[in-house]
């Protein structure tokens, strides 16, 4: 399988390496794919630091985020739009109209998914896509069972995902039941992919993604079929594969 895998001993080294991977691809005209969640928070902090030190500029870069919860206004602090502003965009020189994320406030989520998909093919595909992984192997919000040829769509989140993402919502019941996500087909169009995973809760998903036959039961297993994947793991997440 054509992927490169690195295991990091410290979170700082992990975050710095992830930021450097992205920074090396921040160049005029680049289209970057970004992910949310706890895993890349440190990577964004390091990217902001690189910008502060004058080492990178996002002025001529465009970005696409993977997903957003249906029903959350971009101003809602629990939205992924707010996450991106808070962790990266307010700290760097990206133009306000150069970053894209599905709108959780759109009156018709299906129509919004179709609009976002059109935009993706118009401006993309992305050069470099950062991905996290769910404990159930999801990428973006492509839950187990999602066909590999699916494009941007509205998804019904699994209970496991709502449980895992309950933090800012207070309870899994309060997590929106639906989301808009780029599909696996979109993700696979990226020229290069960086998959990040931290913590023991990801070890089994990583093991299955890399060791089992690719299939929709473990969405991240599709990455075995991509020509250029880099995987950064901490020691806990690497428990099943090294
Ligand atoms: C969330 C996001 C994914 C993210 C994953 C892992 O549900 N939709 O894009 O990669 O789950 O999140 P975390 O890094 O918080 O474990």
PDB file of C-alpha atoms and ligand atoms in Angstrom:
ATOM      1  CA  UNK A   1       0.000   0.000   0.000  1.00  0.00           C
ATOM      2  CA  UNK A   2       1.463   3.318  -1.031  1.00  0.00           C
ATOM      3  CA  UNK A   3       1.138   5.255   2.217  1.00  0.00           C
ATOM      4  CA  UNK A   4       3.751   6.760   4.509  1.00  0.00           C
ATOM      5  CA  UNK A   5       3.163   6.230   8.235  1.00  0.00           C
ATOM      6  CA  UNK A   6       4.845   8.052  11.103  1.00  0.00           C
ATOM      7  CA  UNK A   7       4.334   7.566  14.807  1.00  0.00           C
ATOM      8  CA  UNK A   8       5.124  10.465  17.162  1.00  0.00           C
ATOM      9  CA  UNK A   9       6.206  10.258  20.760  1.00  0.00           C
ATOM     10  CA  UNK A  10       5.061  13.701  21.790  1.00  0.00           C
ATOM     11  CA  UNK A  11       1.967  15.685  20.916  1.00  0.00           C
ATOM     12  CA  UNK A  12       4.103  18.727  20.213  1.00  0.00           C
ATOM     13  CA  UNK A  13       6.191  16.853  17.622  1.00  0.00           C
ATOM     14  CA  UNK A  14       2.982  15.478  16.077  1.00  0.00           C
ATOM     15  CA  UNK A  15       1.332  18.885  15.807  1.00  0.00           C
ATOM     16  CA  UNK A  16       4.449  20.514  14.457  1.00  0.00           C
ATOM     17  CA  UNK A  17       4.954  17.836  11.794  1.00  0.00           C
ATOM     18  CA  UNK A  18       1.314  18.085  10.722  1.00  0.00           C
ATOM     19  CA  UNK A  19       1.607  21.877  10.445  1.00  0.00           C
ATOM     20  CA  UNK A  20       4.812  21.522   8.457  1.00  0.00           C
ATOM     21  CA  UNK A  21       3.132  19.081   6.082  1.00  0.00           C
ATOM     22  CA  UNK A  22       0.419  21.676   5.417  1.00  0.00           C
ATOM     23  CA  UNK A  23       2.846  24.623   5.358  1.00  0.00           C
ATOM     24  CA  UNK A  24       4.891  22.945   2.633  1.00  0.00           C
ATOM     25  CA  UNK A  25       1.744  23.004   0.490  1.00  0.00           C
ATOM     26  CA  UNK A  26       0.666  26.575   1.274  1.00  0.00           C
ATOM     27  CA  UNK A  27       1.543  28.291  -1.950  1.00  0.00           C
ATOM     28  CA  UNK A  28      -0.230  30.779  -4.220  1.00  0.00           C
ATOM     29  CA  UNK A  29      -3.187  29.162  -5.919  1.00  0.00           C
ATOM     30  CA  UNK A  30      -3.218  26.109  -3.644  1.00  0.00           C
ATOM     31  CA  UNK A  31      -6.543  24.592  -2.630  1.00  0.00           C
ATOM     32  CA  UNK A  32      -6.354  23.024   0.828  1.00  0.00           C
ATOM     33  CA  UNK A  33      -8.861  20.696   2.456  1.00  0.00           C
ATOM     34  CA  UNK A  34      -9.326  21.161   6.193  1.00  0.00           C
ATOM     35  CA  UNK A  35     -10.836  19.030   8.942  1.00  0.00           C
ATOM     36  CA  UNK A  36     -12.220  19.872  12.372  1.00  0.00           C
ATOM     37  CA  UNK A  37     -12.352  17.941  15.650  1.00  0.00           C
ATOM     38  CA  UNK A  38      -9.941  17.789  18.577  1.00  0.00           C
ATOM     39  CA  UNK A  39      -7.128  16.100  16.678  1.00  0.00           C
ATOM     40  CA  UNK A  40      -6.013  19.001  14.436  1.00  0.00           C
ATOM     41  CA  UNK A  41      -6.347  21.790  17.050  1.00  0.00           C
ATOM     42  CA  UNK A  42      -2.607  21.729  17.790  1.00  0.00           C
ATOM     43  CA  UNK A  43      -1.798  21.626  14.080  1.00  0.00           C
ATOM     44  CA  UNK A  44      -3.812  24.822  13.522  1.00  0.00           C
ATOM     45  CA  UNK A  45      -2.062  26.459  16.487  1.00  0.00           C
ATOM     46  CA  UNK A  46       1.293  25.657  14.901  1.00  0.00           C
ATOM     47  CA  UNK A  47       0.130  26.950  11.507  1.00  0.00           C
ATOM     48  CA  UNK A  48      -0.937  30.229  13.119  1.00  0.00           C
ATOM     49  CA  UNK A  49       2.515  30.424  14.744  1.00  0.00           C
ATOM     50  CA  UNK A  50       4.227  29.851  11.393  1.00  0.00           C
ATOM     51  CA  UNK A  51       2.165  32.685   9.954  1.00  0.00           C
ATOM     52  CA  UNK A  52       2.951  34.967  12.907  1.00  0.00           C
ATOM     53  CA  UNK A  53       6.646  34.376  12.332  1.00  0.00           C
ATOM     54  CA  UNK A  54       6.184  35.376   8.684  1.00  0.00           C
ATOM     55  CA  UNK A  55       6.961  31.911   7.359  1.00  0.00           C
ATOM     56  CA  UNK A  56       3.673  31.280   5.542  1.00  0.00           C
ATOM     57  CA  UNK A  57       0.913  33.350   3.987  1.00  0.00           C
ATOM     58  CA  UNK A  58      -2.630  32.192   3.259  1.00  0.00           C
ATOM     59  CA  UNK A  59      -3.312  35.301   1.136  1.00  0.00           C
ATOM     60  CA  UNK A  60      -3.457  33.377  -2.149  1.00  0.00           C
ATOM     61  CA  UNK A  61      -4.832  30.077  -0.821  1.00  0.00           C
ATOM     62  CA  UNK A  62      -8.370  28.716  -0.923  1.00  0.00           C
ATOM     63  CA  UNK A  63      -9.706  26.173   1.518  1.00  0.00           C
ATOM     64  CA  UNK A  64     -12.533  23.669   1.677  1.00  0.00           C
ATOM     65  CA  UNK A  65     -13.771  22.189   4.909  1.00  0.00           C
ATOM     66  CA  UNK A  66     -15.132  18.692   5.009  1.00  0.00           C
ATOM     67  CA  UNK A  67     -18.365  19.092   6.880  1.00  0.00           C
ATOM     68  CA  UNK A  68     -20.830  21.042   9.006  1.00  0.00           C
ATOM     69  CA  UNK A  69     -23.752  20.238  11.281  1.00  0.00           C
ATOM     70  CA  UNK A  70     -27.214  20.822   9.841  1.00  0.00           C
ATOM     71  CA  UNK A  71     -29.117  23.433  11.836  1.00  0.00           C
ATOM     72  CA  UNK A  72     -26.156  25.359  13.262  1.00  0.00           C
ATOM     73  CA  UNK A  73     -25.690  28.929  12.156  1.00  0.00           C
ATOM     74  CA  UNK A  74     -22.071  29.751  11.183  1.00  0.00           C
ATOM     75  CA  UNK A  75     -22.083  32.207  14.110  1.00  0.00           C
ATOM     76  CA  UNK A  76     -22.946  29.426  16.577  1.00  0.00           C
ATOM     77  CA  UNK A  77     -19.788  28.733  18.611  1.00  0.00           C
ATOM     78  CA  UNK A  78     -20.399  24.975  18.236  1.00  0.00           C
ATOM     79  CA  UNK A  79     -20.427  25.134  14.439  1.00  0.00           C
ATOM     80  CA  UNK A  80     -17.405  24.005  12.464  1.00  0.00           C
ATOM     81  CA  UNK A  81     -17.391  27.445  10.812  1.00  0.00           C
ATOM     82  CA  UNK A  82     -16.794  28.954  14.255  1.00  0.00           C
ATOM     83  CA  UNK A  83     -14.176  26.298  14.994  1.00  0.00           C
ATOM     84  CA  UNK A  84     -12.211  27.259  11.863  1.00  0.00           C
ATOM     85  CA  UNK A  85     -12.399  30.971  12.650  1.00  0.00           C
ATOM     86  CA  UNK A  86     -11.350  30.375  16.244  1.00  0.00           C
ATOM     87  CA  UNK A  87      -8.499  27.949  15.581  1.00  0.00           C
ATOM     88  CA  UNK A  88      -7.074  29.264  12.335  1.00  0.00           C
ATOM     89  CA  UNK A  89      -8.710  31.889  10.182  1.00  0.00           C
ATOM     90  CA  UNK A  90      -8.752  34.767  12.712  1.00  0.00           C
ATOM     91  CA  UNK A  91      -5.001  34.350  13.154  1.00  0.00           C
ATOM     92  CA  UNK A  92      -3.933  34.264   9.503  1.00  0.00           C
ATOM     93  CA  UNK A  93      -4.219  36.414   6.370  1.00  0.00           C
ATOM     94  CA  UNK A  94      -6.760  34.315   4.465  1.00  0.00           C
ATOM     95  CA  UNK A  95      -9.342  36.378   2.541  1.00  0.00           C
ATOM     96  CA  UNK A  96     -12.862  36.156   4.004  1.00  0.00           C
ATOM     97  CA  UNK A  97     -14.262  34.756   0.756  1.00  0.00           C
ATOM     98  CA  UNK A  98     -11.436  32.252   0.235  1.00  0.00           C
ATOM     99  CA  UNK A  99     -12.550  29.656   2.776  1.00  0.00           C
ATOM    100  CA  UNK A 100     -15.498  27.412   2.212  1.00  0.00           C
ATOM    101  CA  UNK A 101     -17.621  25.294   4.476  1.00  0.00           C
ATOM    102  CA  UNK A 102     -21.176  24.026   4.004  1.00  0.00           C
ATOM    103  CA  UNK A 103     -23.729  26.300   5.648  1.00  0.00           C
ATOM    104  CA  UNK A 104     -25.532  24.645   8.531  1.00  0.00           C
ATOM    105  CA  UNK A 105     -28.133  27.409   8.373  1.00  0.00           C
ATOM    106  CA  UNK A 106     -29.275  26.771   4.813  1.00  0.00           C
ATOM    107  CA  UNK A 107     -33.076  26.300   4.724  1.00  0.00           C
ATOM    108  CA  UNK A 108     -32.721  23.291   2.418  1.00  0.00           C
ATOM    109  CA  UNK A 109     -29.738  21.137   3.447  1.00  0.00           C
ATOM    110  CA  UNK A 110     -30.009  18.930   0.342  1.00  0.00           C
ATOM    111  CA  UNK A 111     -29.780  22.000  -1.865  1.00  0.00           C
ATOM    112  CA  UNK A 112     -26.856  23.278   0.205  1.00  0.00           C
ATOM    113  CA  UNK A 113     -25.043  19.942  -0.224  1.00  0.00           C
ATOM    114  CA  UNK A 114     -25.587  20.177  -3.993  1.00  0.00           C
ATOM    115  CA  UNK A 115     -24.328  23.797  -4.025  1.00  0.00           C
ATOM    116  CA  UNK A 116     -21.226  22.853  -2.028  1.00  0.00           C
ATOM    117  CA  UNK A 117     -20.526  19.927  -4.312  1.00  0.00           C
ATOM    118  CA  UNK A 118     -20.742  22.145  -7.409  1.00  0.00           C
ATOM    119  CA  UNK A 119     -18.373  24.642  -5.782  1.00  0.00           C
ATOM    120  CA  UNK A 120     -15.980  21.820  -4.900  1.00  0.00           C
ATOM    121  CA  UNK A 121     -15.683  20.691  -8.512  1.00  0.00           C
ATOM    122  CA  UNK A 122     -15.522  24.278  -9.731  1.00  0.00           C
ATOM    123  CA  UNK A 123     -12.671  25.414  -7.466  1.00  0.00           C
ATOM    124  CA  UNK A 124     -11.206  22.038  -6.575  1.00  0.00           C
ATOM    125  CA  UNK A 125     -10.396  19.289  -6.347  1.00  0.00           C
ATOM    126  CA  UNK A 126      -8.124  20.050  -3.442  1.00  0.00           C
ATOM    127  CA  UNK A 127      -4.362  19.716  -3.635  1.00  0.00           C
ATOM    128  CA  UNK A 128      -3.868  18.604  -0.050  1.00  0.00           C
ATOM    129  CA  UNK A 129      -6.551  17.240   2.260  1.00  0.00           C
ATOM    130  CA  UNK A 130      -6.184  16.947   6.039  1.00  0.00           C
ATOM    131  CA  UNK A 131      -8.371  14.228   7.552  1.00  0.00           C
ATOM    132  CA  UNK A 132      -9.228  13.015  11.014  1.00  0.00           C
ATOM    133  CA  UNK A 133     -10.929   9.700  11.676  1.00  0.00           C
ATOM    134  CA  UNK A 134     -13.938   8.807  13.799  1.00  0.00           C
ATOM    135  CA  UNK A 135     -13.796   5.963  16.305  1.00  0.00           C
ATOM    136  CA  UNK A 136     -16.067   4.087  13.872  1.00  0.00           C
ATOM    137  CA  UNK A 137     -13.739   4.765  10.941  1.00  0.00           C
ATOM    138  CA  UNK A 138     -15.644   7.691   9.474  1.00  0.00           C
ATOM    139  CA  UNK A 139     -13.854  10.352   7.425  1.00  0.00           C
ATOM    140  CA  UNK A 140     -15.507  13.725   7.169  1.00  0.00           C
ATOM    141  CA  UNK A 141     -18.982  12.653   8.284  1.00  0.00           C
ATOM    142  CA  UNK A 142     -19.064   9.665   5.933  1.00  0.00           C
ATOM    143  CA  UNK A 143     -20.399   7.084   8.347  1.00  0.00           C
ATOM    144  CA  UNK A 144     -19.923   3.301   7.953  1.00  0.00           C
ATOM    145  CA  UNK A 145     -21.930   2.008   5.019  1.00  0.00           C
ATOM    146  CA  UNK A 146     -21.364   5.083   2.842  1.00  0.00           C
ATOM    147  CA  UNK A 147     -20.626   4.008  -0.735  1.00  0.00           C
ATOM    148  CA  UNK A 148     -17.168   5.001  -1.928  1.00  0.00           C
ATOM    149  CA  UNK A 149     -18.595   6.854  -4.937  1.00  0.00           C
ATOM    150  CA  UNK A 150     -20.766   9.216  -2.888  1.00  0.00           C
ATOM    151  CA  UNK A 151     -20.301  12.971  -3.428  1.00  0.00           C
ATOM    152  CA  UNK A 152     -21.370  15.768  -1.053  1.00  0.00           C
ATOM    153  CA  UNK A 153     -24.517  14.799   0.810  1.00  0.00           C
ATOM    154  CA  UNK A 154     -26.650  15.132   3.903  1.00  0.00           C
ATOM    155  CA  UNK A 155     -25.941  12.390   6.416  1.00  0.00           C
ATOM    156  CA  UNK A 156     -27.795  11.005   9.410  1.00  0.00           C
ATOM    157  CA  UNK A 157     -25.154  10.834  12.162  1.00  0.00           C
ATOM    158  CA  UNK A 158     -24.756   7.593  14.082  1.00  0.00           C
ATOM    159  CA  UNK A 159     -25.364   7.549  17.803  1.00  0.00           C
ATOM    160  CA  UNK A 160     -21.688   6.690  18.328  1.00  0.00           C
ATOM    161  CA  UNK A 161     -20.669   9.862  16.485  1.00  0.00           C
ATOM    162  CA  UNK A 162     -23.133  12.021  18.424  1.00  0.00           C
ATOM    163  CA  UNK A 163     -21.785  10.486  21.638  1.00  0.00           C
ATOM    164  CA  UNK A 164     -18.171  11.136  20.636  1.00  0.00           C
ATOM    165  CA  UNK A 165     -18.953  14.734  19.635  1.00  0.00           C
ATOM    166  CA  UNK A 166     -21.189  15.563  22.614  1.00  0.00           C
ATOM    167  CA  UNK A 167     -18.559  17.749  24.355  1.00  0.00           C
ATOM    168  CA  UNK A 168     -19.589  21.263  23.296  1.00  0.00           C
ATOM    169  CA  UNK A 169     -23.291  20.311  23.183  1.00  0.00           C
ATOM    170  CA  UNK A 170     -23.563  18.971  26.737  1.00  0.00           C
ATOM    171  CA  UNK A 171     -25.239  15.688  25.726  1.00  0.00           C
ATOM    172  CA  UNK A 172     -25.409  13.403  22.685  1.00  0.00           C
ATOM    173  CA  UNK A 173     -29.119  14.191  22.292  1.00  0.00           C
ATOM    174  CA  UNK A 174     -28.201  17.852  21.774  1.00  0.00           C
ATOM    175  CA  UNK A 175     -25.743  17.070  18.969  1.00  0.00           C
ATOM    176  CA  UNK A 176     -27.440  17.791  15.627  1.00  0.00           C
ATOM    177  CA  UNK A 177     -28.755  14.568  14.119  1.00  0.00           C
ATOM    178  CA  UNK A 178     -27.639  15.473  10.614  1.00  0.00           C
ATOM    179  CA  UNK A 179     -24.642  16.979   8.868  1.00  0.00           C
ATOM    180  CA  UNK A 180     -23.514  17.955   5.384  1.00  0.00           C
ATOM    181  CA  UNK A 181     -20.283  16.298   4.338  1.00  0.00           C
ATOM    182  CA  UNK A 182     -18.040  16.068   1.329  1.00  0.00           C
ATOM    183  CA  UNK A 183     -18.379  12.518   0.058  1.00  0.00           C
ATOM    184  CA  UNK A 184     -15.711   9.859  -0.166  1.00  0.00           C
ATOM    185  CA  UNK A 185     -15.529  10.503  -3.889  1.00  0.00           C
ATOM    186  CA  UNK A 186     -14.591  14.166  -3.235  1.00  0.00           C
ATOM    187  CA  UNK A 187     -12.031  13.180  -0.601  1.00  0.00           C
ATOM    188  CA  UNK A 188     -10.422  10.649  -2.933  1.00  0.00           C
ATOM    189  CA  UNK A 189      -9.965  13.352  -5.588  1.00  0.00           C
ATOM    190  CA  UNK A 190      -7.445  15.195  -3.401  1.00  0.00           C
ATOM    191  CA  UNK A 191      -3.958  14.928  -4.845  1.00  0.00           C
ATOM    192  CA  UNK A 192      -2.484  14.228  -1.431  1.00  0.00           C
ATOM    193  CA  UNK A 193      -4.010  13.302   1.898  1.00  0.00           C
ATOM    194  CA  UNK A 194      -2.747  13.642   5.476  1.00  0.00           C
ATOM    195  CA  UNK A 195      -4.637  11.416   7.928  1.00  0.00           C
ATOM    196  CA  UNK A 196      -4.238  12.298  11.611  1.00  0.00           C
ATOM    197  CA  UNK A 197      -5.189  10.202  14.626  1.00  0.00           C
ATOM    198  CA  UNK A 198      -4.484  10.598  18.330  1.00  0.00           C
ATOM    199  CA  UNK A 199      -5.487   8.434  21.262  1.00  0.00           C
ATOM    200  CA  UNK A 200      -6.367   4.849  22.077  1.00  0.00           C
ATOM    201  CA  UNK A 201      -9.994   5.399  21.021  1.00  0.00           C
ATOM    202  CA  UNK A 202      -8.753   5.567  17.412  1.00  0.00           C
ATOM    203  CA  UNK A 203      -6.468   2.499  17.473  1.00  0.00           C
ATOM    204  CA  UNK A 204      -9.078   0.005  16.310  1.00  0.00           C
ATOM    205  CA  UNK A 205     -10.393   2.293  13.554  1.00  0.00           C
ATOM    206  CA  UNK A 206      -6.830   2.802  12.309  1.00  0.00           C
ATOM    207  CA  UNK A 207      -6.107  -0.921  12.440  1.00  0.00           C
ATOM    208  CA  UNK A 208      -9.224  -1.771  10.461  1.00  0.00           C
ATOM    209  CA  UNK A 209      -8.679   1.078   7.991  1.00  0.00           C
ATOM    210  CA  UNK A 210      -5.172  -0.093   7.165  1.00  0.00           C
ATOM    211  CA  UNK A 211      -5.349  -3.843   7.641  1.00  0.00           C
ATOM    212  CA  UNK A 212      -8.798  -4.882   6.395  1.00  0.00           C
ATOM    213  CA  UNK A 213      -9.914  -5.182   2.795  1.00  0.00           C
ATOM    214  CA  UNK A 214     -11.173  -1.741   1.740  1.00  0.00           C
ATOM    215  CA  UNK A 215     -14.946  -1.555   2.007  1.00  0.00           C
ATOM    216  CA  UNK A 216     -17.743   0.810   3.056  1.00  0.00           C
ATOM    217  CA  UNK A 217     -17.957  -0.834   6.508  1.00  0.00           C
ATOM    218  CA  UNK A 218     -14.840   1.181   7.433  1.00  0.00           C
ATOM    219  CA  UNK A 219     -14.945   4.392   5.387  1.00  0.00           C
ATOM    220  CA  UNK A 220     -11.268   5.268   6.057  1.00  0.00           C
ATOM    221  CA  UNK A 221     -10.225   1.958   4.471  1.00  0.00           C
ATOM    222  CA  UNK A 222     -10.807   3.663   1.109  1.00  0.00           C
ATOM    223  CA  UNK A 223      -7.515   5.462   1.698  1.00  0.00           C
ATOM    224  CA  UNK A 224      -5.717   2.218   0.824  1.00  0.00           C
ATOM    225  CA  UNK A 225      -6.867   2.929  -2.733  1.00  0.00           C
ATOM    226  CA  UNK A 226      -5.438   6.471  -2.831  1.00  0.00           C
ATOM    227  CA  UNK A 227      -1.998   6.968  -4.429  1.00  0.00           C
ATOM    228  CA  UNK A 228      -0.582   9.503  -1.978  1.00  0.00           C
ATOM    229  CA  UNK A 229      -1.488   9.234   1.689  1.00  0.00           C
ATOM    230  CA  UNK A 230       0.580  10.250   4.705  1.00  0.00           C
ATOM    231  CA  UNK A 231      -0.538   9.052   8.133  1.00  0.00           C
ATOM    232  CA  UNK A 232       0.537  10.631  11.420  1.00  0.00           C
ATOM    233  CA  UNK A 233      -0.328   8.771  14.600  1.00  0.00           C
ATOM    234  CA  UNK A 234       0.514   9.093  18.244  1.00  0.00           C
ATOM    235  CA  UNK A 235       1.616   5.937  20.030  1.00  0.00           C
ATOM    236  CA  UNK A 236      -1.854   5.157  21.393  1.00  0.00           C
ATOM    237  CA  UNK A 237      -3.545   5.429  17.998  1.00  0.00           C
ATOM    238  CA  UNK A 238      -0.789   3.287  16.497  1.00  0.00           C
ATOM    239  CA  UNK A 239      -1.424   0.462  18.985  1.00  0.00           C
ATOM    240  CA  UNK A 240      -3.020  -1.861  16.412  1.00  0.00           C
ATOM    241  CA  UNK A 241      -0.639  -1.333  13.496  1.00  0.00           C
ATOM    242  CA  UNK A 242       2.923  -1.081  14.771  1.00  0.00           C
TER     243      UNK A 242
HETATM  244  C1  LIG B   1     -15.754  14.453  13.619  1.00  0.00           C
HETATM  245  C2  LIG B   1     -15.529  15.180  12.279  1.00  0.00           C
HETATM  246  C3  LIG B   1     -14.444  14.530  11.512  1.00  0.00           C
HETATM  247  C4  LIG B   1     -13.296  14.317  12.470  1.00  0.00           C
HETATM  248  C5  LIG B   1     -13.635  13.201  13.423  1.00  0.00           C
HETATM  249  C6  LIG B   1     -12.660  13.019  14.566  1.00  0.00           C
HETATM  250  O1  LIG B   1     -16.999  13.925  13.749  1.00  0.00           O
HETATM  251  N1  LIG B   1     -16.668  15.296  11.443  1.00  0.00           N
HETATM  252  O2  LIG B   1     -14.084  15.336  10.403  1.00  0.00           O
HETATM  253  O3  LIG B   1     -12.149  13.939  11.776  1.00  0.00           O
HETATM  254  O4  LIG B   1     -14.959  13.313  13.864  1.00  0.00           O
HETATM  255  O5  LIG B   1     -12.802  14.004  15.550  1.00  0.00           O
HETATM  256  P1  LIG B   1     -11.777  14.156  16.737  1.00  0.00           P
HETATM  257  O6  LIG B   1     -10.512  14.657  16.148  1.00  0.00           O
HETATM  258  O7  LIG B   1     -12.417  15.176  17.652  1.00  0.00           O
HETATM  259  O8  LIG B   1     -11.621  12.837  17.366  1.00  0.00           O
END
